[in-house]
Short mmCIF file of C-alpha atoms in Angstrom, two decimals:
data_model
loop_
_atom_site.label_atom_id
_atom_site.label_comp_id
_atom_site.label_asym_id
_atom_site.label_seq_id
_atom_site.Cartn_x
_atom_site.Cartn_y
_atom_site.Cartn_z
CA MET M 188 -15.73 23.27 -13.05
CA LYS M 189 -12.81 25.59 -13.55
CA ASN M 190 -9.63 24.04 -14.74
CA TYR M 191 -6.79 24.89 -12.39
CA GLN M 192 -4.08 23.27 -14.37
CA ILE M 193 -0.95 25.33 -14.72
CA LYS M 194 0.42 25.59 -18.29
CA PRO M 195 4.21 25.40 -18.61
CA GLY M 196 5.70 28.88 -18.35
CA ASN M 197 2.55 30.45 -16.98
CA LYS M 198 2.73 32.73 -13.97
CA ILE M 199 0.21 32.03 -11.32
CA ARG M 200 -1.51 33.88 -8.45
CA LEU M 201 -2.97 31.62 -5.77
CA SER M 202 -5.10 34.53 -4.62
CA GLN M 203 -6.95 34.19 -7.90
CA CYS M 204 -7.83 30.55 -7.21
CA ASP M 205 -10.71 30.14 -4.75
CA PRO M 206 -9.87 27.45 -2.17
CA ASP M 207 -13.56 27.45 -1.29
CA ASP M 208 -14.68 26.48 -4.84
CA THR M 209 -16.94 23.50 -5.16
CA GLY M 210 -17.57 23.69 -8.90
CA SER M 211 -21.16 22.89 -9.86
CA TYR M 212 -21.87 21.45 -6.38
CA GLU M 213 -23.76 23.43 -3.88
CA LYS M 214 -22.03 24.19 -0.59
CA ASN M 215 -24.64 22.42 1.45
CA ARG M 216 -25.59 18.90 2.49
CA GLN M 217 -27.16 18.04 -0.87
CA GLY M 218 -24.11 19.21 -2.81
CA LYS M 219 -21.84 17.26 -0.44
CA GLU M 220 -23.90 14.02 -0.76
CA LYS M 221 -24.09 14.37 -4.54
CA SER M 222 -20.34 14.90 -4.78
CA LYS M 223 -19.62 11.92 -2.47
CA ALA M 224 -21.82 9.63 -4.60
CA VAL M 225 -19.85 10.64 -7.73
CA THR M 226 -16.57 10.15 -5.90
CA LYS M 227 -17.58 6.64 -4.85
CA LYS M 228 -18.26 5.64 -8.41
CA LEU M 229 -14.84 7.15 -9.45
CA ILE M 230 -13.10 5.17 -6.73
CA ASP M 231 -14.74 1.94 -7.93
CA LYS M 232 -13.56 2.72 -11.43
CA LEU M 233 -10.10 3.53 -10.13
CA SER M 234 -9.86 0.11 -8.41
CA GLU M 235 -10.74 -1.53 -11.71
CA LEU M 236 -8.22 0.50 -13.66
CA GLN M 237 -5.51 -0.16 -11.16
CA GLU M 238 -5.99 -3.91 -11.60
CA ARG M 239 -5.34 -3.43 -15.26
CA LEU M 240 -2.30 -1.26 -14.65
CA TYR M 241 -0.87 -4.00 -12.44
CA ALA M 242 -1.72 -6.77 -14.91
CA ASN M 243 -0.03 -5.05 -17.78
CA SER M 244 2.98 -3.75 -15.82
CA THR M 245 4.00 -1.57 -18.76
CA ARG M 246 3.15 1.85 -17.28
CA ALA M 247 3.25 3.52 -13.85
CA LEU M 248 1.38 6.43 -12.11
CA LEU M 249 3.01 8.83 -9.76
CA ILE M 250 0.81 11.11 -7.67
CA VAL M 251 2.57 13.95 -5.87
CA LEU M 252 0.75 15.65 -3.01
CA GLN M 253 1.82 19.00 -1.73
CA GLY M 254 0.18 21.65 0.28
CA MET M 255 0.32 23.62 3.55
CA ASP M 256 0.09 21.80 6.86
CA THR M 257 -3.45 20.48 7.45
CA SER M 258 -4.31 20.86 3.77
CA GLY M 259 -5.39 17.22 3.69
CA LYS M 260 -2.64 15.16 2.17
CA ASP M 261 -3.22 12.25 4.55
CA GLY M 262 -6.97 12.61 4.20
CA THR M 263 -6.79 12.45 0.45
CA ILE M 264 -4.82 9.24 0.54
CA LYS M 265 -7.20 7.74 3.06
CA HIS M 266 -10.40 8.70 1.25
CA VAL M 267 -9.38 8.31 -2.36
CA MET M 268 -6.96 5.42 -2.19
CA SER M 269 -8.48 3.12 0.44
CA GLY M 270 -10.20 0.56 -1.75
CA VAL M 271 -7.31 0.19 -4.08
CA ASN M 272 -5.43 -3.06 -3.86
CA PRO M 273 -2.37 -2.28 -1.70
CA GLN M 274 -0.34 -4.75 -3.79
CA GLY M 275 -0.37 -2.16 -6.53
CA CYS M 276 -0.14 1.01 -4.60
CA LYS M 277 2.82 2.32 -2.59
CA VAL M 278 2.65 5.45 -0.44
CA VAL M 279 5.94 7.20 0.32
CA THR M 280 6.22 9.73 3.12
CA PHE M 281 9.37 11.73 2.94
CA LYS M 282 10.65 12.78 6.33
CA THR M 283 13.65 14.96 7.30
CA PRO M 284 16.54 13.54 5.34
CA SER M 285 18.90 11.14 7.16
CA ALA M 286 22.66 11.75 7.39
CA GLU M 287 23.12 9.19 4.58
CA GLU M 288 20.55 10.88 2.36
CA LEU M 289 22.12 14.27 2.91
CA GLY M 290 25.37 12.79 1.63
CA HIS M 291 23.72 12.62 -1.82
CA ASP M 292 21.94 14.96 -4.14
CA PHE M 293 18.35 15.73 -3.11
CA LEU M 294 16.81 13.54 -5.80
CA TRP M 295 18.77 10.47 -4.78
CA ARG M 296 16.33 9.16 -2.23
CA VAL M 297 13.33 10.25 -4.29
CA HIS M 298 14.42 8.36 -7.37
CA GLN M 299 14.71 5.16 -5.34
CA LYS M 300 11.02 5.48 -4.43
CA ALA M 301 9.66 6.12 -7.91
CA PRO M 302 6.90 3.64 -8.71
CA ALA M 303 7.80 0.51 -10.62
CA LYS M 304 5.80 -0.41 -13.78
CA GLY M 305 2.40 -1.68 -12.80
CA GLN M 306 2.31 0.45 -9.65
CA ILE M 307 0.62 3.59 -8.38
CA GLY M 308 3.10 5.50 -6.30
CA ILE M 309 1.94 8.31 -4.01
CA PHE M 310 4.36 10.85 -2.62
CA ASN M 311 2.98 12.37 0.52
CA ARG M 312 5.29 15.49 0.33
CA SER M 313 8.11 15.01 -2.09
CA HIS M 314 11.27 16.47 -3.65
CA TYR M 315 9.30 19.72 -3.81
CA GLU M 316 9.89 20.24 -0.09
CA ASP M 317 13.53 20.77 -1.07
CA VAL M 318 12.62 23.94 -2.98
CA LEU M 319 9.95 25.15 -0.53
CA ILE M 320 11.14 24.98 3.11
CA THR M 321 14.68 25.73 1.99
CA ARG M 322 13.45 28.79 0.15
CA VAL M 323 11.13 30.13 2.82
CA HIS M 324 13.85 29.89 5.50
CA GLY M 325 16.56 31.06 3.22
CA LEU M 326 18.60 27.90 3.52
CA LEU M 327 19.54 27.91 -0.12
CA SER M 328 20.43 30.71 -2.54
CA ASP M 329 18.05 31.64 -5.38
CA LYS M 330 20.71 30.32 -7.76
CA VAL M 331 20.66 26.87 -6.26
CA ILE M 332 16.92 26.81 -6.09
CA LYS M 333 16.69 27.69 -9.77
CA GLN M 334 19.16 24.97 -10.46
CA ARG M 335 16.96 22.50 -8.59
CA PHE M 336 13.89 23.53 -10.61
CA ASN M 337 15.73 22.42 -13.70
CA GLN M 338 16.93 19.25 -12.06
CA ILE M 339 13.43 18.41 -11.05
CA LYS M 340 12.16 18.98 -14.59
CA GLU M 341 14.84 16.74 -16.09
CA PHE M 342 14.14 14.10 -13.46
CA GLU M 343 10.40 14.07 -14.12
CA GLU M 344 11.03 14.04 -17.89
CA LEU M 345 13.08 10.93 -17.35
CA LEU M 346 10.32 9.20 -15.45
CA SER M 347 7.73 10.36 -17.96
CA GLU M 348 9.76 9.20 -20.96
CA SER M 349 10.10 5.81 -19.25
CA GLY M 350 6.36 5.27 -19.05
CA THR M 351 5.35 6.99 -15.80
CA VAL M 352 2.42 9.42 -15.86
CA ILE M 353 2.92 12.12 -13.21
CA LEU M 354 0.03 13.93 -11.50
CA LYS M 355 1.07 16.89 -9.25
CA PHE M 356 -1.51 18.27 -6.87
CA PHE M 357 -1.33 21.39 -4.74
CA LEU M 358 -4.05 21.14 -2.09
CA HIS M 359 -5.15 24.76 -1.77
CA ILE M 360 -6.70 25.80 1.57
CA SER M 361 -7.23 29.26 2.93
CA LYS M 362 -5.42 30.61 5.95
CA ASP M 363 -8.73 30.78 7.82
CA GLU M 364 -9.43 27.12 6.98
CA GLN M 365 -6.02 26.14 8.36
CA LYS M 366 -6.94 28.04 11.53
CA ASN M 367 -10.15 25.99 11.84
CA ARG M 368 -8.32 22.74 11.35
CA LEU M 369 -5.59 23.58 13.88
CA GLU M 370 -8.20 24.59 16.37
CA GLU M 371 -10.03 21.37 15.88
CA ARG M 372 -6.85 19.51 16.80
CA ILE M 373 -6.45 21.60 19.83
CA ASN M 374 -10.00 21.51 21.08
CA ASN M 375 -10.74 17.84 20.44
CA PRO M 376 -8.83 15.72 22.99
CA GLN M 377 -8.96 12.75 20.51
CA LYS M 378 -7.06 14.73 17.95
CA ARG M 379 -4.49 16.41 20.18
CA TRP M 380 -1.90 13.79 19.53
CA LYS M 381 -1.74 15.11 15.93
CA PHE M 382 -0.87 18.56 17.06
CA SER M 383 2.67 19.84 16.52
CA GLU M 384 4.00 23.18 17.63
CA ALA M 385 5.98 23.30 14.46
CA ASP M 386 2.69 23.77 12.52
CA LEU M 387 2.12 27.05 14.45
CA GLU M 388 5.69 28.12 13.72
CA GLU M 389 5.38 27.47 9.96
CA ARG M 390 2.00 29.24 9.84
CA LYS M 391 3.82 32.53 10.64
CA PHE M 392 5.46 32.13 7.20
CA TRP M 393 2.15 31.66 5.36
CA GLY M 394 2.77 34.50 2.89
CA ASN M 395 6.31 33.31 2.14
CA TYR M 396 5.06 29.78 1.47
CA ILE M 397 2.35 31.07 -0.88
CA GLU M 398 5.02 32.94 -2.78
CA ALA M 399 7.38 29.93 -2.82
CA PHE M 400 4.53 27.62 -4.09
CA GLU M 401 3.67 30.14 -6.82
CA THR M 402 7.24 30.39 -8.06
CA MET M 403 7.84 26.69 -7.77
CA MET M 404 4.66 25.71 -9.65
CA ALA M 405 5.29 28.15 -12.46
CA ALA M 406 8.90 26.94 -12.80
CA THR M 407 8.20 23.16 -12.66
CA SER M 408 4.97 22.72 -14.66
CA ILE M 409 6.04 20.80 -17.76
CA GLU M 410 3.87 19.55 -20.63
CA SER M 411 4.04 15.96 -19.30
CA ALA M 412 3.61 16.90 -15.66
CA PRO M 413 1.75 20.15 -15.04
CA TRP M 414 0.66 21.23 -11.56
CA HIS M 415 -2.99 21.06 -10.65
CA ILE M 416 -4.36 23.44 -7.97
CA VAL M 417 -7.07 21.66 -6.04
CA PRO M 418 -9.59 23.77 -4.11
CA ALA M 419 -9.34 21.98 -0.71
CA ASN M 420 -11.34 23.91 1.87
CA HIS M 421 -14.12 21.37 1.25
CA LYS M 422 -12.66 17.90 1.73
CA TRP M 423 -15.43 16.18 -0.29
CA PHE M 424 -14.72 18.40 -3.31
CA ARG M 425 -10.98 17.87 -2.98
CA ASN M 426 -11.48 14.13 -3.03
CA LEU M 427 -13.78 14.32 -6.02
CA ILE M 428 -11.33 16.37 -8.05
CA ILE M 429 -8.39 14.17 -7.30
CA ALA M 430 -10.29 10.90 -7.92
CA ASP M 431 -11.46 12.40 -11.23
CA HIS M 432 -7.89 13.32 -12.37
CA VAL M 433 -6.56 9.84 -11.38
CA VAL M 434 -9.30 8.01 -13.27
CA ILE M 435 -8.74 10.10 -16.36
CA ALA M 436 -4.94 9.55 -16.24
CA LEU M 437 -5.41 5.81 -15.97
CA GLU M 438 -8.12 5.71 -18.72
CA GLU M 439 -5.85 7.66 -21.07
CA MET M 440 -3.27 4.83 -20.83
CA LYS M 441 -5.81 2.78 -22.73
CA LEU M 442 -4.63 -0.47 -21.12
CA LYS M 443 -6.37 -3.74 -22.01
CA THR M 444 -6.33 -7.16 -20.52
CA PRO M 445 -2.80 -8.47 -21.32
CA PRO M 446 -2.55 -10.95 -24.15
CA PRO M 447 -1.84 -14.62 -23.34
CA PRO M 448 1.79 -15.84 -23.69
CA ALA M 449 2.16 -16.27 -27.45
CA HIS M 450 4.31 -19.43 -27.37
CA ILE M 451 1.73 -21.54 -25.52
CA ASN M 452 -0.77 -23.55 -27.45
CA PHE M 453 -3.72 -23.42 -25.05
CA ASP M 454 -5.85 -25.89 -27.03
CA THR M 455 -3.56 -28.86 -26.50
CA LEU M 456 -2.63 -28.06 -22.90
CA LYS M 457 -3.36 -30.90 -20.44
CA ILE M 458 -3.25 -30.74 -16.66
CA GLU M 459 -2.38 -34.05 -14.98
CA MET A 212 -14.13 -23.80 13.78
CA LYS A 213 -11.12 -26.02 14.15
CA ASN A 214 -7.93 -24.41 15.18
CA TYR A 215 -5.21 -25.07 12.66
CA GLN A 216 -2.40 -23.39 14.57
CA ILE A 217 0.84 -25.35 14.73
CA LYS A 218 2.32 -25.53 18.17
CA PRO A 219 6.09 -25.18 18.36
CA GLY A 220 7.78 -28.59 18.03
CA ASN A 221 4.59 -30.27 16.88
CA LYS A 222 4.75 -32.66 13.80
CA ILE A 223 2.03 -31.98 11.30
CA ARG A 224 0.32 -33.86 8.50
CA LEU A 225 -1.44 -31.71 5.92
CA SER A 226 -3.51 -34.72 4.87
CA GLN A 227 -5.21 -34.40 8.25
CA CYS A 228 -6.24 -30.85 7.57
CA ASP A 229 -9.21 -30.56 5.27
CA PRO A 230 -8.61 -27.80 2.63
CA ASP A 231 -12.37 -27.90 1.94
CA ASP A 232 -13.32 -27.06 5.51
CA THR A 233 -15.75 -24.17 5.99
CA GLY A 234 -16.15 -24.43 9.71
CA SER A 235 -19.72 -23.69 10.88
CA TYR A 236 -20.65 -22.24 7.48
CA GLU A 237 -22.60 -24.42 5.05
CA LYS A 238 -21.00 -25.07 1.69
CA ASN A 239 -23.76 -23.41 -0.25
CA ARG A 240 -24.93 -19.92 -1.19
CA GLN A 241 -26.33 -19.14 2.22
CA GLY A 242 -23.15 -20.17 3.97
CA LYS A 243 -21.06 -18.14 1.57
CA GLU A 244 -23.25 -15.05 1.91
CA LYS A 245 -23.24 -15.34 5.74
CA SER A 246 -19.45 -15.71 5.74
CA LYS A 247 -19.05 -12.75 3.41
CA ALA A 248 -21.12 -10.54 5.68
CA VAL A 249 -18.98 -11.42 8.71
CA THR A 250 -15.84 -10.84 6.76
CA LYS A 251 -17.06 -7.37 5.71
CA LYS A 252 -17.53 -6.41 9.33
CA LEU A 253 -14.09 -7.74 10.18
CA ILE A 254 -12.54 -5.71 7.34
CA ASP A 255 -14.27 -2.53 8.66
CA LYS A 256 -12.86 -3.29 12.09
CA LEU A 257 -9.42 -3.92 10.57
CA SER A 258 -9.45 -0.50 8.84
CA GLU A 259 -10.15 1.11 12.22
CA LEU A 260 -7.47 -0.88 14.12
CA GLN A 261 -4.98 -0.08 11.40
CA GLU A 262 -5.56 3.65 11.85
CA ARG A 263 -4.72 3.22 15.54
CA LEU A 264 -1.62 1.14 14.72
CA TYR A 265 -0.43 3.95 12.43
CA ALA A 266 -1.24 6.74 14.93
CA ASN A 267 0.64 5.03 17.74
CA SER A 268 3.57 3.92 15.62
CA THR A 269 4.88 1.72 18.55
CA ARG A 270 4.08 -1.72 17.05
CA ALA A 271 4.03 -3.37 13.63
CA LEU A 272 2.24 -6.32 12.06
CA LEU A 273 3.84 -8.69 9.58
CA ILE A 274 1.67 -11.04 7.60
CA VAL A 275 3.42 -13.84 5.78
CA LEU A 276 1.50 -15.60 2.97
CA GLN A 277 2.67 -18.92 1.66
CA GLY A 278 1.02 -21.70 -0.33
CA MET A 279 1.14 -23.62 -3.59
CA ASP A 280 0.63 -21.80 -6.91
CA THR A 281 -3.02 -20.56 -7.32
CA SER A 282 -3.60 -21.05 -3.57
CA GLY A 283 -4.89 -17.45 -3.38
CA LYS A 284 -2.15 -15.24 -2.01
CA ASP A 285 -2.90 -12.37 -4.39
CA GLY A 286 -6.66 -12.90 -3.90
CA THR A 287 -6.32 -12.72 -0.13
CA ILE A 288 -4.50 -9.40 -0.34
CA LYS A 289 -7.03 -8.03 -2.70
CA HIS A 290 -10.08 -9.06 -0.74
CA VAL A 291 -8.89 -8.74 2.84
CA MET A 292 -6.59 -5.70 2.53
CA SER A 293 -8.32 -3.45 -0.06
CA GLY A 294 -10.04 -0.94 2.25
CA VAL A 295 -7.03 -0.50 4.43
CA ASN A 296 -5.36 2.91 4.08
CA PRO A 297 -2.36 2.18 1.78
CA GLN A 298 -0.34 4.75 3.77
CA GLY A 299 -0.10 2.21 6.54
CA CYS A 300 0.12 -0.99 4.55
CA LYS A 301 2.99 -2.23 2.42
CA VAL A 302 2.87 -5.35 0.28
CA VAL A 303 6.20 -6.94 -0.64
CA THR A 304 6.42 -9.50 -3.43
CA PHE A 305 9.72 -11.33 -3.40
CA LYS A 306 10.82 -12.34 -6.87
CA THR A 307 13.87 -14.41 -8.01
CA PRO A 308 16.79 -12.82 -6.11
CA SER A 309 18.96 -10.37 -8.06
CA ALA A 310 22.72 -10.83 -8.50
CA GLU A 311 23.26 -8.22 -5.78
CA GLU A 312 20.85 -10.03 -3.37
CA LEU A 313 22.52 -13.35 -4.00
CA GLY A 314 25.75 -11.76 -2.84
CA HIS A 315 24.33 -11.61 0.59
CA ASP A 316 22.73 -14.05 3.08
CA PHE A 317 19.15 -15.02 2.21
CA LEU A 318 17.61 -12.81 4.93
CA TRP A 319 19.42 -9.64 3.86
CA ARG A 320 16.77 -8.56 1.32
CA VAL A 321 13.96 -9.72 3.62
CA HIS A 322 15.07 -7.75 6.69
CA GLN A 323 15.14 -4.57 4.63
CA LYS A 324 11.46 -5.07 3.76
CA ALA A 325 10.28 -5.72 7.42
CA PRO A 326 7.42 -3.39 8.35
CA ALA A 327 8.32 -0.17 10.22
CA LYS A 328 6.48 0.64 13.44
CA GLY A 329 2.92 1.73 12.65
CA GLN A 330 2.78 -0.39 9.49
CA ILE A 331 1.16 -3.57 8.35
CA GLY A 332 3.63 -5.36 6.14
CA ILE A 333 2.48 -8.23 3.90
CA PHE A 334 4.91 -10.70 2.41
CA ASN A 335 3.51 -12.28 -0.70
CA ARG A 336 5.90 -15.23 -0.65
CA SER A 337 8.82 -14.64 1.67
CA HIS A 338 12.09 -15.95 3.10
CA TYR A 339 10.27 -19.29 3.35
CA GLU A 340 10.73 -19.80 -0.39
CA ASP A 341 14.39 -20.23 0.38
CA VAL A 342 13.68 -23.40 2.33
CA LEU A 343 10.95 -24.69 -0.01
CA ILE A 344 11.94 -24.53 -3.64
CA THR A 345 15.54 -25.10 -2.71
CA ARG A 346 14.59 -28.28 -0.81
CA VAL A 347 12.19 -29.68 -3.40
CA HIS A 348 14.71 -29.24 -6.20
CA GLY A 349 17.65 -30.37 -4.08
CA LEU A 350 19.55 -27.14 -4.49
CA LEU A 351 20.63 -27.10 -0.85
CA SER A 352 21.77 -29.84 1.51
CA ASP A 353 19.57 -30.89 4.45
CA LYS A 354 22.25 -29.48 6.71
CA VAL A 355 22.00 -25.99 5.24
CA ILE A 356 18.20 -26.12 5.22
CA LYS A 357 18.24 -27.00 8.93
CA GLN A 358 20.62 -24.13 9.58
CA ARG A 359 18.26 -21.78 7.68
CA PHE A 360 15.34 -22.92 9.89
CA ASN A 361 17.28 -21.77 12.92
CA GLN A 362 18.31 -18.52 11.22
CA ILE A 363 14.69 -17.80 10.36
CA LYS A 364 13.60 -18.46 13.93
CA GLU A 365 16.27 -16.10 15.28
CA PHE A 366 15.29 -13.47 12.74
CA GLU A 367 11.68 -13.63 13.58
CA GLU A 368 12.49 -13.53 17.35
CA LEU A 369 14.39 -10.33 16.69
CA LEU A 370 11.41 -8.76 14.90
CA SER A 371 9.05 -9.99 17.52
CA GLU A 372 11.16 -8.77 20.49
CA SER A 373 11.27 -5.38 18.73
CA GLY A 374 7.51 -5.04 18.71
CA THR A 375 6.39 -6.74 15.54
CA VAL A 376 3.59 -9.29 15.65
CA ILE A 377 4.03 -11.94 12.99
CA LEU A 378 1.20 -13.96 11.48
CA LYS A 379 2.23 -16.77 9.16
CA PHE A 380 -0.46 -18.30 6.94
CA PHE A 381 -0.22 -21.44 4.81
CA LEU A 382 -3.06 -21.28 2.28
CA HIS A 383 -4.09 -24.92 2.03
CA ILE A 384 -5.75 -26.07 -1.27
CA SER A 385 -6.17 -29.59 -2.62
CA LYS A 386 -4.43 -30.81 -5.70
CA ASP A 387 -7.89 -31.04 -7.42
CA GLU A 388 -8.64 -27.48 -6.57
CA GLN A 389 -5.40 -26.39 -8.07
CA LYS A 390 -6.34 -28.30 -11.23
CA ASN A 391 -9.63 -26.41 -11.31
CA ARG A 392 -7.90 -23.08 -10.96
CA LEU A 393 -5.31 -23.79 -13.59
CA GLU A 394 -7.98 -24.95 -15.98
CA GLU A 395 -9.91 -21.79 -15.41
CA ARG A 396 -6.90 -19.79 -16.41
CA ILE A 397 -6.56 -21.87 -19.55
CA ASN A 398 -10.19 -21.89 -20.60
CA ASN A 399 -10.97 -18.30 -19.86
CA PRO A 400 -9.28 -16.09 -22.56
CA GLN A 401 -9.49 -13.11 -20.12
CA LYS A 402 -7.38 -15.01 -17.61
CA ARG A 403 -4.78 -16.66 -19.96
CA TRP A 404 -2.28 -13.90 -19.41
CA LYS A 405 -1.91 -15.17 -15.87
CA PHE A 406 -0.92 -18.62 -16.98
CA SER A 407 2.64 -19.76 -16.64
CA GLU A 408 4.06 -23.05 -17.79
CA ALA A 409 6.20 -23.04 -14.70
CA ASP A 410 3.05 -23.66 -12.68
CA LEU A 411 2.53 -26.97 -14.51
CA GLU A 412 6.14 -27.90 -13.95
CA GLU A 413 5.95 -27.20 -10.23
CA ARG A 414 2.69 -29.12 -10.00
CA LYS A 415 4.60 -32.35 -10.82
CA PHE A 416 6.38 -31.90 -7.51
CA TRP A 417 3.16 -31.54 -5.43
CA GLY A 418 4.01 -34.37 -3.05
CA ASN A 419 7.48 -32.99 -2.54
CA TYR A 420 6.15 -29.55 -1.83
CA ILE A 421 3.66 -30.91 0.75
CA GLU A 422 6.52 -32.72 2.55
CA ALA A 423 8.68 -29.61 2.38
CA PHE A 424 5.87 -27.45 3.81
CA GLU A 425 5.18 -29.95 6.60
CA THR A 426 8.86 -30.06 7.65
CA MET A 427 9.28 -26.30 7.36
CA MET A 428 6.21 -25.46 9.37
CA ALA A 429 7.06 -27.89 12.15
CA ALA A 430 10.58 -26.50 12.29
CA THR A 431 9.71 -22.75 12.23
CA SER A 432 6.62 -22.47 14.36
CA ILE A 433 7.72 -20.51 17.44
CA GLU A 434 5.69 -19.30 20.40
CA SER A 435 5.58 -15.78 19.09
CA ALA A 436 5.07 -16.71 15.45
CA PRO A 437 3.29 -20.03 14.88
CA TRP A 438 2.09 -21.14 11.50
CA HIS A 439 -1.62 -21.14 10.76
CA ILE A 440 -3.04 -23.58 8.22
CA VAL A 441 -5.91 -21.92 6.33
CA PRO A 442 -8.45 -24.14 4.56
CA ALA A 443 -8.40 -22.35 1.18
CA ASN A 444 -10.47 -24.38 -1.33
CA HIS A 445 -13.30 -21.92 -0.63
CA LYS A 446 -12.04 -18.40 -1.14
CA TRP A 447 -14.72 -16.81 1.00
CA PHE A 448 -13.80 -18.94 3.95
CA ARG A 449 -10.10 -18.31 3.52
CA ASN A 450 -10.77 -14.55 3.57
CA LEU A 451 -12.84 -14.87 6.67
CA ILE A 452 -10.24 -16.84 8.60
CA ILE A 453 -7.44 -14.50 7.70
CA ALA A 454 -9.43 -11.32 8.40
CA ASP A 455 -10.34 -12.82 11.72
CA HIS A 456 -6.77 -13.58 12.71
CA VAL A 457 -5.56 -10.12 11.68
CA VAL A 458 -8.27 -8.38 13.67
CA ILE A 459 -7.52 -10.44 16.76
CA ALA A 460 -3.78 -9.74 16.45
CA LEU A 461 -4.40 -6.04 16.21
CA GLU A 462 -6.91 -6.03 19.04
CA GLU A 463 -4.44 -7.90 21.30
CA MET A 464 -2.01 -5.02 20.90
CA LYS A 465 -4.59 -2.97 23.01
CA LEU A 466 -3.60 0.28 21.33
CA LYS A 467 -5.44 3.47 22.30
CA THR A 468 -5.58 6.96 20.78
CA PRO A 469 -2.08 8.30 21.51
CA PRO A 470 -1.81 10.87 24.26
CA PRO A 471 -1.28 14.55 23.41
CA PRO A 472 2.27 15.90 23.56
CA ALA A 473 2.91 16.38 27.39
CA HIS A 474 4.84 19.60 27.15
CA ILE A 475 2.10 21.57 25.41
CA ASN A 476 -0.41 23.52 27.46
CA PHE A 477 -3.44 23.26 25.21
CA ASP A 478 -5.57 25.62 27.35
CA THR A 479 -3.40 28.70 26.65
CA LEU A 480 -2.64 27.91 23.00
CA LYS A 481 -3.66 30.73 20.60
CA ILE A 482 -3.66 30.59 16.79
CA GLU A 483 -3.07 33.92 15.12
#
């Protein structure tokens, strides 16, 4: 499948990335079932690797999920991360900042929620909202946004140099697919509670968001934490791609079963 | 199966509760497999109920796990809660208090970690450590311990009156079973990293811990948050009992799919 990883410094056009892509899997029932079977295996592997991450407690993994409304951030967490031991996995949902949070720099509340060693941390939305909504609605000047890009890079370098691997995913859906998903929420009485008028409002700024995402991803892809564009029109392919990236990231840590405490002589140990 | 729920004000003798109990399930392979199949169904149900808890965000569930070392607190979380969407489930492990935490009352750090509406919170050890270790090692006077019992009850009443259902489990293993489990950690090189000499030290105080648990559970069982003694020598039975209690607690909340936002006229809604 095509590699949608953004190299540091590279410009990027989302219009050149197909949100409908399903790699080598056919866009039919067979392709979907095949993809789901592979994802299942990856998730089992993920569970196993997470146990080792937790046992070692020397490294951490941070997964950042961004994307338009209805792009599937919640669904990704549900389908890829259910099965992981919740003791080693913390999901953080960033809401509108509180008055106290606004009294600090924009990374203050984010830093507090960075995953501890041994943990997988998942940011459902993140500090990137502070350079997206703010830009689209003209709440901050270009100069401040640019400054924030640099602050974000320095912040992520700090985490990375301290042992955290960072995976940043942009869930890429088409405007038509968003329409389908919003209509499903409207037409299915069981899903209406999820519907928010704000989603319709933000949809009007689709083009501006695309531009803001492109600029942001080009500016904040660093060697240790590049952005990945995930084709997300097909939920099953989105889950596969993300599970695959997570498994590879954990495998690359090359963690083993931790060694026994060196000062204990296990051969002479007696339990009364 | 026998009901090991402690009624408020009731004295309790752990020696009268069989840690080896497996209810109506035979203590053999058949019994184990049967029990596991039931547990699997309960866990599927739990996942579904947790979705509804999250969607409604009107109630919360707090699960408190206590028990001797090796009694299976981590194992319970892994086997009962893996499968739950981690977005709606937060596990808190309380470690030795930091200097900052010691500068406050003992419930200060605990209150901060209480689950928000919509969440399942799991305390792996809890504020109850502050009336157990402290009592066994004579770090606090009986008067202060008694005061803490009352403070705990008031604290839990507050949570309960604010919509949180509290389930408190004492994982009950025998002293022999602990010996088996410690020996397994010593003899299996893959498990030695889990071994801590402190566990052997605390084992010497087994009788004192039993007495401290008995006193504590009698003193802090309240109508809205009674203690449950879980026979835990057989891990599969322990998982079954806890999954069963959690499912019942969530079902008793009688949560439905949330209603759609009342001010929206869904029939005239158009998406451009």
